[in-house]
XYZ file of C-alpha atoms in Angstrom:
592
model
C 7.566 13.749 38.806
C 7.882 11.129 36.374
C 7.043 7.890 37.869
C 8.624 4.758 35.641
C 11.589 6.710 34.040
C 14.240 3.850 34.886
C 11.663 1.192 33.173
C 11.015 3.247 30.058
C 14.905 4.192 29.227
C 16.976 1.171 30.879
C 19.972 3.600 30.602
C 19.278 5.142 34.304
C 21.931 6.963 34.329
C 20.562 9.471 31.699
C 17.340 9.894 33.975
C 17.184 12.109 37.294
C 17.945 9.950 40.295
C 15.461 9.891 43.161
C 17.357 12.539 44.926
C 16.091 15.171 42.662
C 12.434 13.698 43.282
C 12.954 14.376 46.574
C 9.551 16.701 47.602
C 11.235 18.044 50.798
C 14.259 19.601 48.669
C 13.989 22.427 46.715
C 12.300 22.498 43.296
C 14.566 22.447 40.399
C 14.044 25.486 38.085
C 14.012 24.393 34.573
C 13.342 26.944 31.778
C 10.869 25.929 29.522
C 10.076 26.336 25.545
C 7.920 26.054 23.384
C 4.498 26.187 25.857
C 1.247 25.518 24.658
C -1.352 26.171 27.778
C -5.076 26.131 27.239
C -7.496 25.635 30.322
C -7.294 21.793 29.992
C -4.031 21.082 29.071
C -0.161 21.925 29.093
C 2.949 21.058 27.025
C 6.473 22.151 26.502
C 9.879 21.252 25.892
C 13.205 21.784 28.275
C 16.993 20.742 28.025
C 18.088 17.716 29.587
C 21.139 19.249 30.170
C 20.526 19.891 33.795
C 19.707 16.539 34.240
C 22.528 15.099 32.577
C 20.508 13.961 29.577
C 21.474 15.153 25.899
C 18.858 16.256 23.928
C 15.450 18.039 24.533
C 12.473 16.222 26.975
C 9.191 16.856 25.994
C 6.053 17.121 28.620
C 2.309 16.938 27.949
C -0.219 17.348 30.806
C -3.647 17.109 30.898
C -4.683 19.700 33.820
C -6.605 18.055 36.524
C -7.409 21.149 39.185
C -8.245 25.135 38.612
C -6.436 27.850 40.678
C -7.831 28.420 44.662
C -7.965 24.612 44.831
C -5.904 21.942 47.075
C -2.575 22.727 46.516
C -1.347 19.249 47.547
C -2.817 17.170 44.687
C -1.695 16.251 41.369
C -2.666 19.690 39.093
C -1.440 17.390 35.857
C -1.365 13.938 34.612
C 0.223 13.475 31.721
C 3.387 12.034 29.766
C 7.059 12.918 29.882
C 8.447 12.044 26.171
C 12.819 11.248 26.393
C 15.294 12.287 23.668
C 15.422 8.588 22.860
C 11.351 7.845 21.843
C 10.755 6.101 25.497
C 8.254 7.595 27.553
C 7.404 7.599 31.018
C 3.578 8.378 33.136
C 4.408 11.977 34.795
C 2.422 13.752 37.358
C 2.303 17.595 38.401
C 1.500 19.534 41.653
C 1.338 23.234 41.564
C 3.538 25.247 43.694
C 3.511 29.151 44.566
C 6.238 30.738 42.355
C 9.549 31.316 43.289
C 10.834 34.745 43.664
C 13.028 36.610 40.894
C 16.401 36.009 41.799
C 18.494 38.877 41.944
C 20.884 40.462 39.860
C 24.421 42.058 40.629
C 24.314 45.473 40.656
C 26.945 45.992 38.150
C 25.030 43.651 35.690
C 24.713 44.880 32.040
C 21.624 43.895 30.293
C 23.894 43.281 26.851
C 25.804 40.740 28.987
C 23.135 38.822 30.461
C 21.569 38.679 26.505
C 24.938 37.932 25.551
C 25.410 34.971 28.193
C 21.997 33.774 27.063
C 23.241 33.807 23.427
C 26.665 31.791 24.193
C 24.215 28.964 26.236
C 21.666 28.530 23.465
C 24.133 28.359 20.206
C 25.584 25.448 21.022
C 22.733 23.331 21.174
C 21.592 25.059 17.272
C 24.848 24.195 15.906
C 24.556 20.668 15.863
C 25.552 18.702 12.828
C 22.813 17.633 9.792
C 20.742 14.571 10.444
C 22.311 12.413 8.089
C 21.013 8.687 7.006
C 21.537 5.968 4.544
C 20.288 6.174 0.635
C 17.389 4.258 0.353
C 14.986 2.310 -1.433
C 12.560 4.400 -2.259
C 13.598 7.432 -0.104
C 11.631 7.246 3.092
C 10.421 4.186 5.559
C 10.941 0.928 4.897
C 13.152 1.330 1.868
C 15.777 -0.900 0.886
C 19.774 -0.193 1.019
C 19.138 -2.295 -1.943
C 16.963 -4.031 -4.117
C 17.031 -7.761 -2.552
C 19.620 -10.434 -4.830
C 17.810 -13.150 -6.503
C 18.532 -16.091 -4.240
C 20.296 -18.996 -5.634
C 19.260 -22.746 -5.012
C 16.687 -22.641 -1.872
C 14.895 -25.467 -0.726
C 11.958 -25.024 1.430
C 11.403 -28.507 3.696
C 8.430 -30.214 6.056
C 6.309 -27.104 5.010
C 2.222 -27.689 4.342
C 2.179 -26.745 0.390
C -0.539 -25.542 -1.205
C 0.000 -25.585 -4.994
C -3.257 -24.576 -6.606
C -1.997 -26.840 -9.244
C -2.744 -30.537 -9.932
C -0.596 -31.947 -6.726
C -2.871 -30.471 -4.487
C -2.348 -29.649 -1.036
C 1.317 -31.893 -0.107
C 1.768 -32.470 3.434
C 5.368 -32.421 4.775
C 6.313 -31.166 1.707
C 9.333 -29.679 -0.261
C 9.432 -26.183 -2.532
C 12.998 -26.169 -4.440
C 13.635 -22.854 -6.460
C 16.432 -21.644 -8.592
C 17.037 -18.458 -10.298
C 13.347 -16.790 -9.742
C 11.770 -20.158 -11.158
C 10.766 -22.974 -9.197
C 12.072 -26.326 -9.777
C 10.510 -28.771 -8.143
C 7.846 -29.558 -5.806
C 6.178 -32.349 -3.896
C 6.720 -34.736 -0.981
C 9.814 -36.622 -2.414
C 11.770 -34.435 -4.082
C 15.577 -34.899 -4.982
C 17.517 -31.725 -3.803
C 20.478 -30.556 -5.954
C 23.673 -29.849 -3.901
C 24.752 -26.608 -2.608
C 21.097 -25.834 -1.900
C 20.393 -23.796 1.178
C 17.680 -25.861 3.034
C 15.074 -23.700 5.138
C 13.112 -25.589 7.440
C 9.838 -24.143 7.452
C 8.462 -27.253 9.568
C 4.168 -26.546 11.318
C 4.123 -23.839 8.420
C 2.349 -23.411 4.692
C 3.634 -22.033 1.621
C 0.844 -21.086 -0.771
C 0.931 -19.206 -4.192
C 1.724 -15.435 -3.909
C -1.511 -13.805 -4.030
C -3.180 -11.946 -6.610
C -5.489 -8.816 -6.431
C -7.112 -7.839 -9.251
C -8.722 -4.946 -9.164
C -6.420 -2.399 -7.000
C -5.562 1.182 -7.244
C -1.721 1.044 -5.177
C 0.613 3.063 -6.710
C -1.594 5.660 -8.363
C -2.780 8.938 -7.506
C -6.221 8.355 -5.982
C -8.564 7.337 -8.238
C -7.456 8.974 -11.694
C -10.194 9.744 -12.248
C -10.869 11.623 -16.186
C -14.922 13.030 -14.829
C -14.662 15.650 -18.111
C -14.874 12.730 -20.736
C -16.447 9.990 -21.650
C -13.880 8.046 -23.585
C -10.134 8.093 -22.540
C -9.141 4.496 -23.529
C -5.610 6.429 -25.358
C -4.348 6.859 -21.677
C -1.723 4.654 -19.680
C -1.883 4.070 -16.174
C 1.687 2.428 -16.981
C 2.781 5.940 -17.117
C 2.617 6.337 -13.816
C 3.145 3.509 -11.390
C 4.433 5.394 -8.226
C 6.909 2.916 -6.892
C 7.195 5.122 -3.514
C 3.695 4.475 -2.594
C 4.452 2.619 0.827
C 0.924 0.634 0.174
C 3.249 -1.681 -1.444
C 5.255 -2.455 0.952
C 2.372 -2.776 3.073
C 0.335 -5.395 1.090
C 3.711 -7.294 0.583
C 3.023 -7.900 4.501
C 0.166 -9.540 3.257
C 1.238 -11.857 1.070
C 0.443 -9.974 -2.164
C 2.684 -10.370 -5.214
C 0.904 -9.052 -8.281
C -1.897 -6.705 -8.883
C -3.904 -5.037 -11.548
C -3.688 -1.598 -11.383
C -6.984 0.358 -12.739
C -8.000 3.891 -12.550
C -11.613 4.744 -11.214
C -14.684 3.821 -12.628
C -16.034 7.580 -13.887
C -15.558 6.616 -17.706
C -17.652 4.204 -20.040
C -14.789 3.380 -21.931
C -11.538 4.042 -19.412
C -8.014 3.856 -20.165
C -5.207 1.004 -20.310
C -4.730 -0.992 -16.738
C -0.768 -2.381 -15.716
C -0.283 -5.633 -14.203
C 2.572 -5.404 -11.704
C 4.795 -7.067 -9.727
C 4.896 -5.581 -5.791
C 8.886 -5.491 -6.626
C 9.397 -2.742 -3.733
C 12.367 -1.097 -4.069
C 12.391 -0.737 -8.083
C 11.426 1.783 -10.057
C 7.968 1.929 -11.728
C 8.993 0.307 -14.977
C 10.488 -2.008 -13.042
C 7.303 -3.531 -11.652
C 5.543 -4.043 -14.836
C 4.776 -7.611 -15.362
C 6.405 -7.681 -19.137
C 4.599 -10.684 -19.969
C 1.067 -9.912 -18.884
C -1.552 -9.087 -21.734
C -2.727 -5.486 -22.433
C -6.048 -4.431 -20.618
C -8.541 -1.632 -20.406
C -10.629 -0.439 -17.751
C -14.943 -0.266 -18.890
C -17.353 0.831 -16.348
C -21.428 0.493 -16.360
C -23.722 2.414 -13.600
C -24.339 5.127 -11.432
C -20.661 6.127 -11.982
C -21.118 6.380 -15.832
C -24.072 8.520 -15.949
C -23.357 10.725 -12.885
C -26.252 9.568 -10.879
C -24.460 10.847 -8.075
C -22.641 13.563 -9.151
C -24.349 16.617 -8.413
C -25.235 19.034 -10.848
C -23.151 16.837 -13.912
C -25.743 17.353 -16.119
C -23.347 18.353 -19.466
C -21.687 14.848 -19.809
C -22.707 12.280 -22.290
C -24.258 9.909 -21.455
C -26.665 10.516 -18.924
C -28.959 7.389 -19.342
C -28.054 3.481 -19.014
C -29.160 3.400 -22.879
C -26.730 6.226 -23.479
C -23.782 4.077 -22.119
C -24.869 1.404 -24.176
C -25.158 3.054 -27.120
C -22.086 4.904 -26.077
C -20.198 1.580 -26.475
C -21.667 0.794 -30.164
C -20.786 3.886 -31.468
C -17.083 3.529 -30.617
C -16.641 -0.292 -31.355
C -18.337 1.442 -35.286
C -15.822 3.421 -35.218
C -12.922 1.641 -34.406
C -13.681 -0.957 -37.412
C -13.685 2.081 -39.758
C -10.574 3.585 -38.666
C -8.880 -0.263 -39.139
C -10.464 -0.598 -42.419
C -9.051 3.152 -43.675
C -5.618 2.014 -41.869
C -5.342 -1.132 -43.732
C -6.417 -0.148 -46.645
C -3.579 2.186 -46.667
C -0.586 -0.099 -46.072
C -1.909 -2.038 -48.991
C -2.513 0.803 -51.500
C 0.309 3.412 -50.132
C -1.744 5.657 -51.939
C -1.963 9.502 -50.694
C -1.198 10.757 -47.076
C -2.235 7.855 -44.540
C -4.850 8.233 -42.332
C -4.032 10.560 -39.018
C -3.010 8.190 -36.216
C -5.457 8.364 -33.652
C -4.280 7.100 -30.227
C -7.771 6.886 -28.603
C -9.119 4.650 -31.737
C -5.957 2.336 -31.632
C -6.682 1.155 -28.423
C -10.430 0.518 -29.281
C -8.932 -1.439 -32.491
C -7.216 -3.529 -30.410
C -10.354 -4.635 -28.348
C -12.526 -5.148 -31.262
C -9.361 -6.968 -32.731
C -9.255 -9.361 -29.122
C -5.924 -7.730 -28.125
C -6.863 -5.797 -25.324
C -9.015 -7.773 -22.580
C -11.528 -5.548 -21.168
C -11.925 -5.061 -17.238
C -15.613 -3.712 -16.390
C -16.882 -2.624 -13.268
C -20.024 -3.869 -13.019
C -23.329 -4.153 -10.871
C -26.759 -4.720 -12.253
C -27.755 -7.955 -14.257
C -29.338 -5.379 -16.765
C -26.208 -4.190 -18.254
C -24.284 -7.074 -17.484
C -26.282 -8.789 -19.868
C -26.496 -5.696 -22.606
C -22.643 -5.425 -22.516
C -22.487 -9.176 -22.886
C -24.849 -8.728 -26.068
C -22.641 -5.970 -27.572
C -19.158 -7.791 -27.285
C -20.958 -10.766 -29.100
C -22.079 -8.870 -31.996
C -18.804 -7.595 -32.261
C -17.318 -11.170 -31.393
C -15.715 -9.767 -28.440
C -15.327 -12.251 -25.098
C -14.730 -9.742 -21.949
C -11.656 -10.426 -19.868
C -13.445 -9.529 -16.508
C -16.355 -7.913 -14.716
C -15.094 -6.468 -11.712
C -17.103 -6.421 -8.486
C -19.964 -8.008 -10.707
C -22.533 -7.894 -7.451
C -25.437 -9.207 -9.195
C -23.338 -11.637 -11.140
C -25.400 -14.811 -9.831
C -28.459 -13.913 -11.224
C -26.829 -14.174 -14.806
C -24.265 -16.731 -14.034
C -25.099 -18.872 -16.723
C -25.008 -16.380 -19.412
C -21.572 -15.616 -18.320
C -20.511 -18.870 -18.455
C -21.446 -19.411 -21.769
C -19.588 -16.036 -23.083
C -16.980 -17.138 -20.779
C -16.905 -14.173 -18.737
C -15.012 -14.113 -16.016
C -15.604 -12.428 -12.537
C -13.408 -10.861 -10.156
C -15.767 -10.222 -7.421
C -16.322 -8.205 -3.785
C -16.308 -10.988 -1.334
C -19.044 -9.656 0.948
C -19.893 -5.663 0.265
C -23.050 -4.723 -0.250
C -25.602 -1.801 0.136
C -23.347 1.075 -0.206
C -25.380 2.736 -2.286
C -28.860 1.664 -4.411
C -27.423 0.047 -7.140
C -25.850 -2.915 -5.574
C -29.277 -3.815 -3.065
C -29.404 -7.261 -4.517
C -25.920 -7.791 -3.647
C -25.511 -11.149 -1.911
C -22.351 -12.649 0.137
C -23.265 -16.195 -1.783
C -22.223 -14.588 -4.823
C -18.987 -15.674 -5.314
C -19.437 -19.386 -4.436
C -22.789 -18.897 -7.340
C -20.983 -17.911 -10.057
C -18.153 -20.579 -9.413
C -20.834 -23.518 -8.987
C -21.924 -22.274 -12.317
C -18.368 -22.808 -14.414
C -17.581 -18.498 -13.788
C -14.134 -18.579 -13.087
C -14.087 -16.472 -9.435
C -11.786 -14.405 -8.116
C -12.270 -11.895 -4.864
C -10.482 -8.486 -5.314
C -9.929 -6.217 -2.725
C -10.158 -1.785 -4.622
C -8.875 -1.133 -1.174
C -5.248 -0.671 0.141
C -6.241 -1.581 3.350
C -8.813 -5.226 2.389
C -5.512 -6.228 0.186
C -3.521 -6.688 3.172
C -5.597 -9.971 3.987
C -7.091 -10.885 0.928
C -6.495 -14.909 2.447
C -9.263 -14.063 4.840
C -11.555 -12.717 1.970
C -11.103 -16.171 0.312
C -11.902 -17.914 3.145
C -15.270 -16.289 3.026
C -15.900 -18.207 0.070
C -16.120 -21.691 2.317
C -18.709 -19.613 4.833
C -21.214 -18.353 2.427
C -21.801 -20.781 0.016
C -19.529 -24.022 0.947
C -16.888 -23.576 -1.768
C -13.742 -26.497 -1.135
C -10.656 -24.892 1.034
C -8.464 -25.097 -1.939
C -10.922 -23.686 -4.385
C -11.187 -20.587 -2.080
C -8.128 -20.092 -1.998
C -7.696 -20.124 -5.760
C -9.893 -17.476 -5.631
C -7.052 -14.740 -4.778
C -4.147 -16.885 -6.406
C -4.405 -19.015 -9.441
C -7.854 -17.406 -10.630
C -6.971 -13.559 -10.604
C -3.933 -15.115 -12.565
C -6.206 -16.477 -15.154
C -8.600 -13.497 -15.763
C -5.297 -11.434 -15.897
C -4.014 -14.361 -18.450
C -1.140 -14.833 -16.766
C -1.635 -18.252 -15.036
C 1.434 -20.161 -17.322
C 3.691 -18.310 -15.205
C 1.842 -17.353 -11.856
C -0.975 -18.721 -9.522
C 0.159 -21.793 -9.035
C 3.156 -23.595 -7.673
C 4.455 -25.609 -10.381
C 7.515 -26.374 -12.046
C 9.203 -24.269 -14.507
C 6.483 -20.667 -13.054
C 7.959 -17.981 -11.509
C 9.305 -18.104 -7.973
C 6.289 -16.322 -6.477
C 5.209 -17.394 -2.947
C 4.338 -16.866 0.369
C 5.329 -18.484 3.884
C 2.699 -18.272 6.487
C 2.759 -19.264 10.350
C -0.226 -21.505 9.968
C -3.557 -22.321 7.519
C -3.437 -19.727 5.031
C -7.469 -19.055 5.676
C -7.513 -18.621 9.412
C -7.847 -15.038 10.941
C -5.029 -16.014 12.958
C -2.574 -16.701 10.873
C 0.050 -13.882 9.443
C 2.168 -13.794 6.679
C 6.367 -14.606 7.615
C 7.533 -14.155 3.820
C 6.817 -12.933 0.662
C 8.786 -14.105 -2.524
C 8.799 -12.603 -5.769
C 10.849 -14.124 -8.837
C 13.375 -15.941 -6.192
C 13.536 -12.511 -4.201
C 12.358 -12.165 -1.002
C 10.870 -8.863 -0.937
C 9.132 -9.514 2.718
C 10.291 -11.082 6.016
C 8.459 -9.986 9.598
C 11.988 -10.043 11.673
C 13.775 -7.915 8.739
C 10.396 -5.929 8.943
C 11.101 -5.336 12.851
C 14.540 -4.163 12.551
C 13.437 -1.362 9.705
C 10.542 -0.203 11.677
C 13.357 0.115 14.516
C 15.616 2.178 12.335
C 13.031 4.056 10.889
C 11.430 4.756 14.732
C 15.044 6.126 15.341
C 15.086 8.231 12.501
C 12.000 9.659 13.676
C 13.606 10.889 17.115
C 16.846 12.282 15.391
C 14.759 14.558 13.341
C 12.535 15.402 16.372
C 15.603 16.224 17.889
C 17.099 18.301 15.271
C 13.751 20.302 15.036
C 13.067 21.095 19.121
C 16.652 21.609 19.692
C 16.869 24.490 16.509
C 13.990 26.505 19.139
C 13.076 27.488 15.317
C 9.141 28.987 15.287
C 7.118 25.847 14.666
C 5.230 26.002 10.815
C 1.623 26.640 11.718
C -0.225 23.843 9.687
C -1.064 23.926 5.903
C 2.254 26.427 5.995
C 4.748 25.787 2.717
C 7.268 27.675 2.445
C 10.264 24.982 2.222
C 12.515 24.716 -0.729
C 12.843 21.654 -2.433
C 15.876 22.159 -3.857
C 17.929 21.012 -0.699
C 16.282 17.950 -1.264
C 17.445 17.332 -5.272
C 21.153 16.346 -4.563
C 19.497 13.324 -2.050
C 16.804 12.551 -4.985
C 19.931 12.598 -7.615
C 22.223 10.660 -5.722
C 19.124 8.153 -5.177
C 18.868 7.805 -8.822
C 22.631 7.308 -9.875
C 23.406 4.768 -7.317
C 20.085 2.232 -8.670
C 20.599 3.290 -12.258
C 23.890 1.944 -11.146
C 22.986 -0.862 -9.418
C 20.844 -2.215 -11.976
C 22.887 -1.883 -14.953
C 21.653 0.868 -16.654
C 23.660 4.512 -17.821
């Protein structure tokens, strides 16, 4: 008895009509599959052929009375689910069973199988789901990768630039080609420049996280080793990881991708650009300097690893000595190198991949990233790099950062911070949600990070805790997940800030860019707009539809269900999509 069908499908006339409701006619049979009954609940799935509906209803009860009880009350309360998605509040009462109906005498049991056969084979041979190619294969991909939008002007918008103009009231954003042209409250705008009126909303600086782990597997984590600085998390950026998409929705627009923390000396970080839709080596920022992931702690020695007892090093003065060894050892593998291009003497020295990339820190080419808690090592690592006449790029997380803010300063460490986590575990007990606005007050150049798919998705409101817990200025907080993670990342000449001549990346919010209530309407990315909520409404529509069809497809094939953890599908019916997928953006983007 389903009680709001007409208001959950407005098409009534795919829904019984109130004669059928009727209690004082007879009950209509229907034949059902697929039953799951326990003592507390009941589901199944019937045809909606007998009531004029195409496709397969589902039902799920939740059983309300036990046999020998009043026959007159509701037995189930549950949900009827249409072929459409729409669902309607459904009610059961038990009945006595009907009696078997009988059969003609002359009736052949290979008839009636056959009969049964001719009924159910139409409803199996129904044509393949078929959808779209696109970008990346599943929700929320793209027919295409977004064009880069010619001359746009942005007008009467709230801009804050993170740059030397401040925040400009009633002001106007012109961009051109993925660069931005011009901004400020009197600006001249070229002809045949589309003009958005953004009026009673703010366009801030595409947002920066850095220290994330999108687009990887997990953690990649290497627990076995100690050292694995020759290995590339640029060799696998998973451009279908729909966390992208996701923190686009939040404003994001670059990130610094790091592996986990279980290494001394990790491997080589990627700074990317959320460019959903590409391909992996599409996202790479080209222009931002190489890094490397270090990492001090618990993590390091295996505090909390139980039973990793075979690992060096196993001490804090193992890590540290750990790190003087291998800085040793890169010099002498740069002297034997170098001495060898001059003399050309005898076989060169073997190439050593891990060594290369520790050349190129003691060198200052690659800008080290360290996770970070205690002041202890903060300060010991600080004391190594200097010896070595090293300066850090970052220490990430950096809890007890304010206790040794001014040692940082002078090193000219920088700090890319947790805005307000703290004891998680014993090593970060001293952490304090004043941190942050310490370090700043000190000359540490702040940012908050989020190492968490789901705290990147409003990073704006982790910058405004900046103003809570210590007083920090509105537009220095918000530097703090724009032009700042730009800087420690060293790529604040073309991001971070909206000024002329940087790269077209910027968000449009609904209202003050640090207020829980405010949402993100756009995200921009080199003059492409990557994120809009309505175009965001109508995918999530499509891909809501796509969900029934294949629901569909599956309950109408009466195929035995897969219990779970079961894998026996092929893949291979997949590769011709996959290829297909491939050739058309190879295509699109130029390449053979």
């Amino acid at each position: 008895n389903p009680s709001s069908a007409e208001d959950a499908n407005p098409d009534s006339k795919d829904k019984p009509d109130e004669e059928s409701k009727d209690d004082t006619k007879p009950k209509e049979i229907l034949p059902l599959d697929s039953i799951r009954l326990s003592d507390t609940a009941l589901s199944a799935t019937f045809s909606g052929k007998d009531w004029g509906i195409e496709g397969v209803i589902r039902i799920s009860l939740t059983l309300t009375e036990k046999d020998g009880e009043q026959k007159d009350r509701a037995a189930g309360i549950g949900s009827i689910v249409w072929p459409d998605g729409s669902s309607a509040i459904t009610n059961a009462v038990r009945v006595d069973a009907p009696a078997d109906p009988e059969k003609p005498e002359d009736a052949q049991p290979e008839a009636i199988a056959e009969d049964k056969k001719d009924d159910t084979d139409d409803d199996r041979k129904s044509a393949m789901a078929s959808f779209e190619i696109n970008y990346p294969l599943g929700a929320f991909g793209r027919k295409e990768p977004p064009a880069v939008s010619a001359a746009v002007a942005f007008v009467h918008a709230t801009i804050w630039t993170c740059g030397p103009e401040g925040i400009i009231e009633d002001g106007t954003l012109v961009i051109d080609n993925g660069r931005i042209v011009a901004v400020g409250k009197d600006v001249e705008i070229p002809e045949e420049t589309q003009i958005i009126d953004v009026q009673g909303m703010h366009i801030t600086p595409g947002i920066i996280d850095c220290h994330s782990h999108m687009a990887t597997d997990g953690g990649v984590n290497e627990a076995t080793q100690a050292i694995t600085c020759e290995v590339r998390i640029g060799d696998f950026v998973d451009a279908n990881d729909i966390t992208i998409y996701r923190q686009l929705a939040g404003g994001v627009t670059a990130a610094n991708i790091l592996h986990g923390s279980a290494n001394p000396i990790g491997g080589q970080n990627q700074v990317i650009k959320l460019r959903w839709g590409m391909t992996g080596e599409d996202m790479k920022f080209a222009e931002a300097p190489q890094g490397i992931k270090f990492a001090l702690g618990e993590n390091v020695k295996q505090s909390n690893s139980p039973n990793a007892t075979t690992r060096y090093p196993q001490t804090r003065m193992g890590v540290e000595q750990l790190f003087r060894d291998s800085f040793e050892a890169a010099r002498d593998y740069a002297k034997k190198m170098d001495a060898w291009q001059t003399e050309r003497c005898g076989l060169p020295p073997r190439r050593d991949l891990e060594l290369d990339a520790l050349r190129e820190i003691v060198e200052g080419h690659r800008w080290i990233h360290c996770h970070s808690y205690r002041q202890d090592e903060i300060l010991a690592l600080l004391r190594i790099l200097e010896e070595y006449n090293v300066t850090i790029g970052t220490f990430q997380h950096i809890l007890e950062g304010y206790k040794v803010a001014d040692e940082m300063a002078k090193h000219g460490a920088m700090a890319s911070a947790f805005s307000d986590w703290w004891a998680y575990k014993f090593e970060v007990y001293d952490a304090i949600p004043h941190a942050g606005a310490l370090m700043h007050k000190q000359g540490v150049v702040v940012s908050f990070n989020s190492d968490d798919g789901e705290l990147a998705r409003h990073l704006n409101q982790e910058a405004a805790k900046a103003i809570k817990y210590g007083g920090v200025p509105r537009e220095e907080a918000l530097k703090f997940v724009t032009l700042n993670p730009a800087r420690q990342l060293r790529i604040e000449h073309l991001v971070g800030s909206l000024e002329p001549g940087k790269h077209a990346d910027f968000v449009v919010w609904n209202g003050d860019p640090l207020s829980n209530f405010t949402r993100c309407e756009q995200t921009w990315i080199d003059g492409r707009r990557y994120f809009q909520r309505d175009e965001d409404a109508e995918m999530l529509a499509q891909s809501l539809q796509k969900r029934n069809t294949l629901i569909q497809k599956i309950l109408s094939s009466r195929e035995e269900m897969r219990k779970v953890g079961e894998r026996d599908f092929d893949p291979a019916a997949l590769w011709p999509r996959y290829d297909e997928f491939c050739h058309h953006f190879n295509h699109q983007n130029g390449k053979k």
